[in-house]
């Protein structure tokens, strides 16, 4: 059906009708579309296009339509393509002449951009709220387990002893950075497009400043052509969501590994794991695997939208309609993934003995051994070599550095004294590390205090 079909002889091919309909997807924007239409009606009344009585009628009609859609009594049909046409058609049904005036100076091109921006302003704040909830869980767990130590890894090989809390806070800071990206994406979305029309604005004296205030935008877009061609704000939002997912995916992978029988550093909450249909003993970390898997799909949302935009001629093209599925998918997935991760972090049990056993049974203190010699004046490269030979000797003989008698150490360097054994105890390193941001108990405590303030705790 072509509600404004004056130019056309016949109807649209039914196949195209189905192919081009976006209503199943963009009906999700109905509240934003109606809110934008309210502002449009009020503005049109201010500039004298609608009479006060017409405005009243239109606003009442829009309220009713919102109630119909919310309650499920509204009839959707593919023949009406998208949410904008549905609402306008129903409004005209309800209000006649008044409803027919609502689209004055407006195009679906600026209208859809408005709806998406209103949607994103809400959703980006909601995602940010989910991040904050996860940050709280990470911080609470870090504080509760602040005395526990574990191996820190590079190349997935035991590298240096760290407090488990420092490890958790590492993920915390990655997610904290995501908040900055979300804020940036929010600011990109926070621009009023309405009033740009199809691409060139209007001869009608639309009061864009007033609409900006009415809808709570910070700025009015500056170039009508750019405005209807622009989906950068969608890319920015999906990119911000993608980075969150990448961070969650890396954390998921760690937790999956740490929950294996091989590591046995943590156990995951039963509520987030499933059993096997065949193997009675299995407890599978499905929730985390799904976060990892769904990350792939959110990344495909990012590539999807970028590919849609690449090479599009200025200005609006119908291709842009395809922006909604990736956006909606990315936004919903990232909220769910963040909430599930918060449950997971909150509910995981730390298996302290295993973590600390792994921290003890390793050559990780070789670093501290080298630093010990360095503090006694030996150049670091030389100290590195000596600690390395101590490791080789221990490895050959099946012992750890702390088991080497002082006599043997002295053969490697006369600088070794009895106090070296204190220096290379795993916990000593965590007391002695000094550099800002290092994996030490002192730094962790400072950070926990500062981050509590940051989260308003
Ligand atoms: N459903 C369309 C979209 O999402 C609305 C804009 C249509 N504009 C047009 N000129 N066909 O992009």
PDB file of N, CA and C in Angstrom, residues 149-200:
ATOM      1  N   UNK A 149      46.598 -14.655  47.021  1.00  0.00           N
ATOM      2  CA  UNK A 149      47.575 -14.439  45.947  1.00  0.00           C
ATOM      3  C   UNK A 149      47.467 -15.543  44.897  1.00  0.00           C
ATOM      4  N   UNK A 150      47.930 -15.238  43.726  1.00  0.00           N
ATOM      5  CA  UNK A 150      47.823 -16.188  42.605  1.00  0.00           C
ATOM      6  C   UNK A 150      48.966 -15.922  41.623  1.00  0.00           C
ATOM      7  N   UNK A 151      49.185 -16.844  40.687  1.00  0.00           N
ATOM      8  CA  UNK A 151      50.143 -16.528  39.645  1.00  0.00           C
ATOM      9  C   UNK A 151      49.504 -15.562  38.650  1.00  0.00           C
ATOM     10  N   UNK A 152      50.263 -14.561  38.221  1.00  0.00           N
ATOM     11  CA  UNK A 152      49.820 -13.763  37.076  1.00  0.00           C
ATOM     12  C   UNK A 152      50.467 -14.381  35.847  1.00  0.00           C
ATOM     13  N   UNK A 153      49.794 -14.317  34.720  1.00  0.00           N
ATOM     14  CA  UNK A 153      50.275 -15.030  33.526  1.00  0.00           C
ATOM     15  C   UNK A 153      50.649 -14.080  32.400  1.00  0.00           C
ATOM     16  N   UNK A 154      51.687 -14.444  31.668  1.00  0.00           N
ATOM     17  CA  UNK A 154      51.868 -13.908  30.310  1.00  0.00           C
ATOM     18  C   UNK A 154      52.094 -15.148  29.457  1.00  0.00           C
ATOM     19  N   UNK A 155      51.643 -15.126  28.240  1.00  0.00           N
ATOM     20  CA  UNK A 155      51.719 -16.312  27.361  1.00  0.00           C
ATOM     21  C   UNK A 155      51.063 -17.529  28.017  1.00  0.00           C
ATOM     22  N   UNK A 156      50.181 -17.285  28.949  1.00  0.00           N
ATOM     23  CA  UNK A 156      49.535 -18.343  29.740  1.00  0.00           C
ATOM     24  C   UNK A 156      50.554 -19.214  30.491  1.00  0.00           C
ATOM     25  N   UNK A 157      51.699 -18.620  30.782  1.00  0.00           N
ATOM     26  CA  UNK A 157      52.706 -19.280  31.617  1.00  0.00           C
ATOM     27  C   UNK A 157      52.799 -18.459  32.902  1.00  0.00           C
ATOM     28  N   UNK A 158      53.021 -19.162  34.014  1.00  0.00           N
ATOM     29  CA  UNK A 158      53.172 -18.430  35.283  1.00  0.00           C
ATOM     30  C   UNK A 158      54.283 -17.402  35.141  1.00  0.00           C
ATOM     31  N   UNK A 159      53.958 -16.147  35.472  1.00  0.00           N
ATOM     32  CA  UNK A 159      54.920 -15.071  35.221  1.00  0.00           C
ATOM     33  C   UNK A 159      55.374 -14.392  36.510  1.00  0.00           C
ATOM     34  N   UNK A 160      54.455 -13.763  37.229  1.00  0.00           N
ATOM     35  CA  UNK A 160      54.796 -13.130  38.504  1.00  0.00           C
ATOM     36  C   UNK A 160      53.605 -13.255  39.434  1.00  0.00           C
ATOM     37  N   UNK A 161      53.917 -13.367  40.722  1.00  0.00           N
ATOM     38  CA  UNK A 161      52.835 -13.484  41.702  1.00  0.00           C
ATOM     39  C   UNK A 161      52.087 -12.156  41.785  1.00  0.00           C
ATOM     40  N   UNK A 162      50.779 -12.241  41.884  1.00  0.00           N
ATOM     41  CA  UNK A 162      49.950 -11.033  42.013  1.00  0.00           C
ATOM     42  C   UNK A 162      48.847 -11.287  43.034  1.00  0.00           C
ATOM     43  N   UNK A 163      48.322 -10.235  43.650  1.00  0.00           N
ATOM     44  CA  UNK A 163      47.114 -10.445  44.461  1.00  0.00           C
ATOM     45  C   UNK A 163      45.944 -10.744  43.507  1.00  0.00           C
ATOM     46  N   UNK A 164      45.099 -11.688  43.895  1.00  0.00           N
ATOM     47  CA  UNK A 164      43.920 -11.985  43.067  1.00  0.00           C
ATOM     48  C   UNK A 164      43.108 -10.706  42.864  1.00  0.00           C
ATOM     49  N   UNK A 165      43.108  -9.849  43.890  1.00  0.00           N
ATOM     50  CA  UNK A 165      42.344  -8.602  43.793  1.00  0.00           C
ATOM     51  C   UNK A 165      42.921  -7.694  42.681  1.00  0.00           C
ATOM     52  N   UNK A 166      44.229  -7.723  42.532  1.00  0.00           N
ATOM     53  CA  UNK A 166      44.862  -6.900  41.485  1.00  0.00           C
ATOM     54  C   UNK A 166      44.417  -7.410  40.112  1.00  0.00           C
ATOM     55  N   UNK A 167      44.345  -8.734  40.015  1.00  0.00           N
ATOM     56  CA  UNK A 167      43.859  -9.349  38.767  1.00  0.00           C
ATOM     57  C   UNK A 167      42.424  -8.884  38.469  1.00  0.00           C
ATOM     58  N   UNK A 168      41.556  -8.980  39.478  1.00  0.00           N
ATOM     59  CA  UNK A 168      40.155  -8.572  39.261  1.00  0.00           C
ATOM     60  C   UNK A 168      40.078  -7.095  38.884  1.00  0.00           C
ATOM     61  N   UNK A 169      40.891  -6.298  39.560  1.00  0.00           N
ATOM     62  CA  UNK A 169      40.862  -4.863  39.279  1.00  0.00           C
ATOM     63  C   UNK A 169      41.382  -4.559  37.883  1.00  0.00           C
ATOM     64  N   UNK A 170      42.209  -5.427  37.357  1.00  0.00           N
ATOM     65  CA  UNK A 170      42.667  -5.266  35.968  1.00  0.00           C
ATOM     66  C   UNK A 170      41.465  -5.256  35.030  1.00  0.00           C
ATOM     67  N   UNK A 171      40.594  -6.234  35.204  1.00  0.00           N
ATOM     68  CA  UNK A 171      39.379  -6.268  34.370  1.00  0.00           C
ATOM     69  C   UNK A 171      38.470  -5.072  34.681  1.00  0.00           C
ATOM     70  N   UNK A 172      38.468  -4.687  35.931  1.00  0.00           N
ATOM     71  CA  UNK A 172      37.668  -3.531  36.360  1.00  0.00           C
ATOM     72  C   UNK A 172      38.059  -2.291  35.544  1.00  0.00           C
ATOM     73  N   UNK A 173      39.370  -2.070  35.426  1.00  0.00           N
ATOM     74  CA  UNK A 173      39.804  -0.848  34.728  1.00  0.00           C
ATOM     75  C   UNK A 173      39.496  -0.895  33.238  1.00  0.00           C
ATOM     76  N   UNK A 174      39.547  -2.084  32.658  1.00  0.00           N
ATOM     77  CA  UNK A 174      39.192  -2.185  31.234  1.00  0.00           C
ATOM     78  C   UNK A 174      37.739  -1.749  31.047  1.00  0.00           C
ATOM     79  N   UNK A 175      36.886  -2.209  31.960  1.00  0.00           N
ATOM     80  CA  UNK A 175      35.461  -1.863  31.843  1.00  0.00           C
ATOM     81  C   UNK A 175      35.207  -0.400  32.192  1.00  0.00           C
ATOM     82  N   UNK A 176      36.034   0.116  33.073  1.00  0.00           N
ATOM     83  CA  UNK A 176      35.878   1.526  33.428  1.00  0.00           C
ATOM     84  C   UNK A 176      36.165   2.399  32.205  1.00  0.00           C
ATOM     85  N   UNK A 177      37.148   2.002  31.420  1.00  0.00           N
ATOM     86  CA  UNK A 177      37.430   2.750  30.175  1.00  0.00           C
ATOM     87  C   UNK A 177      36.242   2.700  29.221  1.00  0.00           C
ATOM     88  N   UNK A 178      35.523   1.576  29.258  1.00  0.00           N
ATOM     89  CA  UNK A 178      34.355   1.465  28.379  1.00  0.00           C
ATOM     90  C   UNK A 178      33.323   2.541  28.673  1.00  0.00           C
ATOM     91  N   UNK A 179      33.295   2.976  29.917  1.00  0.00           N
ATOM     92  CA  UNK A 179      32.333   4.034  30.268  1.00  0.00           C
ATOM     93  C   UNK A 179      32.665   5.315  29.504  1.00  0.00           C
ATOM     94  N   UNK A 180      33.939   5.560  29.316  1.00  0.00           N
ATOM     95  CA  UNK A 180      34.341   6.765  28.580  1.00  0.00           C
ATOM     96  C   UNK A 180      33.869   6.660  27.125  1.00  0.00           C
ATOM     97  N   UNK A 181      34.061   5.464  26.557  1.00  0.00           N
ATOM     98  CA  UNK A 181      33.611   5.277  25.168  1.00  0.00           C
ATOM     99  C   UNK A 181      32.096   5.427  25.057  1.00  0.00           C
ATOM    100  N   UNK A 182      31.375   4.938  26.059  1.00  0.00           N
ATOM    101  CA  UNK A 182      29.914   5.065  26.023  1.00  0.00           C
ATOM    102  C   UNK A 182      29.497   6.529  26.128  1.00  0.00           C
ATOM    103  N   UNK A 183      30.197   7.264  26.978  1.00  0.00           N
ATOM    104  CA  UNK A 183      29.873   8.686  27.131  1.00  0.00           C
ATOM    105  C   UNK A 183      30.108   9.423  25.824  1.00  0.00           C
ATOM    106  N   UNK A 184      31.191   9.044  25.154  1.00  0.00           N
ATOM    107  CA  UNK A 184      31.514   9.661  23.874  1.00  0.00           C
ATOM    108  C   UNK A 184      30.417   9.319  22.841  1.00  0.00           C
ATOM    109  N   UNK A 185      30.012   8.064  22.822  1.00  0.00           N
ATOM    110  CA  UNK A 185      28.962   7.643  21.888  1.00  0.00           C
ATOM    111  C   UNK A 185      27.658   8.395  22.203  1.00  0.00           C
ATOM    112  N   UNK A 186      27.415   8.589  23.481  1.00  0.00           N
ATOM    113  CA  UNK A 186      26.211   9.308  23.890  1.00  0.00           C
ATOM    114  C   UNK A 186      26.260  10.743  23.376  1.00  0.00           C
ATOM    115  N   UNK A 187      27.415  11.350  23.474  1.00  0.00           N
ATOM    116  CA  UNK A 187      27.517  12.730  23.022  1.00  0.00           C
ATOM    117  C   UNK A 187      27.339  12.817  21.492  1.00  0.00           C
ATOM    118  N   UNK A 188      27.788  11.795  20.780  1.00  0.00           N
ATOM    119  CA  UNK A 188      27.588  11.763  19.318  1.00  0.00           C
ATOM    120  C   UNK A 188      26.101  11.619  18.962  1.00  0.00           C
ATOM    121  N   UNK A 189      25.373  10.894  19.813  1.00  0.00           N
ATOM    122  CA  UNK A 189      23.946  10.692  19.545  1.00  0.00           C
ATOM    123  C   UNK A 189      23.115  11.906  19.959  1.00  0.00           C
ATOM    124  N   UNK A 190      23.723  12.762  20.775  1.00  0.00           N
ATOM    125  CA  UNK A 190      22.970  13.822  21.434  1.00  0.00           C
ATOM    126  C   UNK A 190      22.808  15.083  20.562  1.00  0.00           C
ATOM    127  N   UNK A 191      22.406  14.887  19.335  1.00  0.00           N
ATOM    128  CA  UNK A 191      22.270  16.001  18.383  1.00  0.00           C
ATOM    129  C   UNK A 191      20.890  15.886  17.731  1.00  0.00           C
ATOM    130  N   UNK A 192      20.158  16.973  17.673  1.00  0.00           N
ATOM    131  CA  UNK A 192      18.813  16.922  17.070  1.00  0.00           C
ATOM    132  C   UNK A 192      18.891  16.925  15.537  1.00  0.00           C
ATOM    133  N   UNK A 193      18.382  15.866  14.891  1.00  0.00           N
ATOM    134  CA  UNK A 193      18.372  15.845  13.428  1.00  0.00           C
ATOM    135  C   UNK A 193      17.095  16.455  12.838  1.00  0.00           C
ATOM    136  N   UNK A 194      16.010  16.441  13.609  1.00  0.00           N
ATOM    137  CA  UNK A 194      14.702  16.852  13.081  1.00  0.00           C
ATOM    138  C   UNK A 194      14.759  18.285  12.566  1.00  0.00           C
ATOM    139  N   UNK A 195      14.144  18.492  11.409  1.00  0.00           N
ATOM    140  CA  UNK A 195      14.213  19.804  10.791  1.00  0.00           C
ATOM    141  C   UNK A 195      15.152  19.790   9.594  1.00  0.00           C
ATOM    142  N   UNK A 196      15.863  18.657   9.408  1.00  0.00           N
ATOM    143  CA  UNK A 196      16.729  18.548   8.221  1.00  0.00           C
ATOM    144  C   UNK A 196      15.910  18.113   7.014  1.00  0.00           C
ATOM    145  N   UNK A 197      14.712  17.611   7.283  1.00  0.00           N
ATOM    146  CA  UNK A 197      13.838  17.193   6.196  1.00  0.00           C
ATOM    147  C   UNK A 197      14.415  16.000   5.461  1.00  0.00           C
ATOM    148  N   UNK A 198      14.126  15.925   4.168  1.00  0.00           N
ATOM    149  CA  UNK A 198      14.601  14.789   3.381  1.00  0.00           C
ATOM    150  C   UNK A 198      16.108  14.869   3.217  1.00  0.00           C
ATOM    151  N   UNK A 199      16.608  16.072   2.946  1.00  0.00           N
ATOM    152  CA  UNK A 199      18.056  16.301   2.860  1.00  0.00           C
ATOM    153  C   UNK A 199      18.419  17.782   2.845  1.00  0.00           C
ATOM    154  N   UNK A 200      17.396  18.668   2.650  1.00  0.00           N
ATOM    155  CA  UNK A 200      17.735  20.062   2.370  1.00  0.00           C
ATOM    156  C   UNK A 200      17.046  21.051   3.300  1.00  0.00           C
TER     157      UNK A 200
END
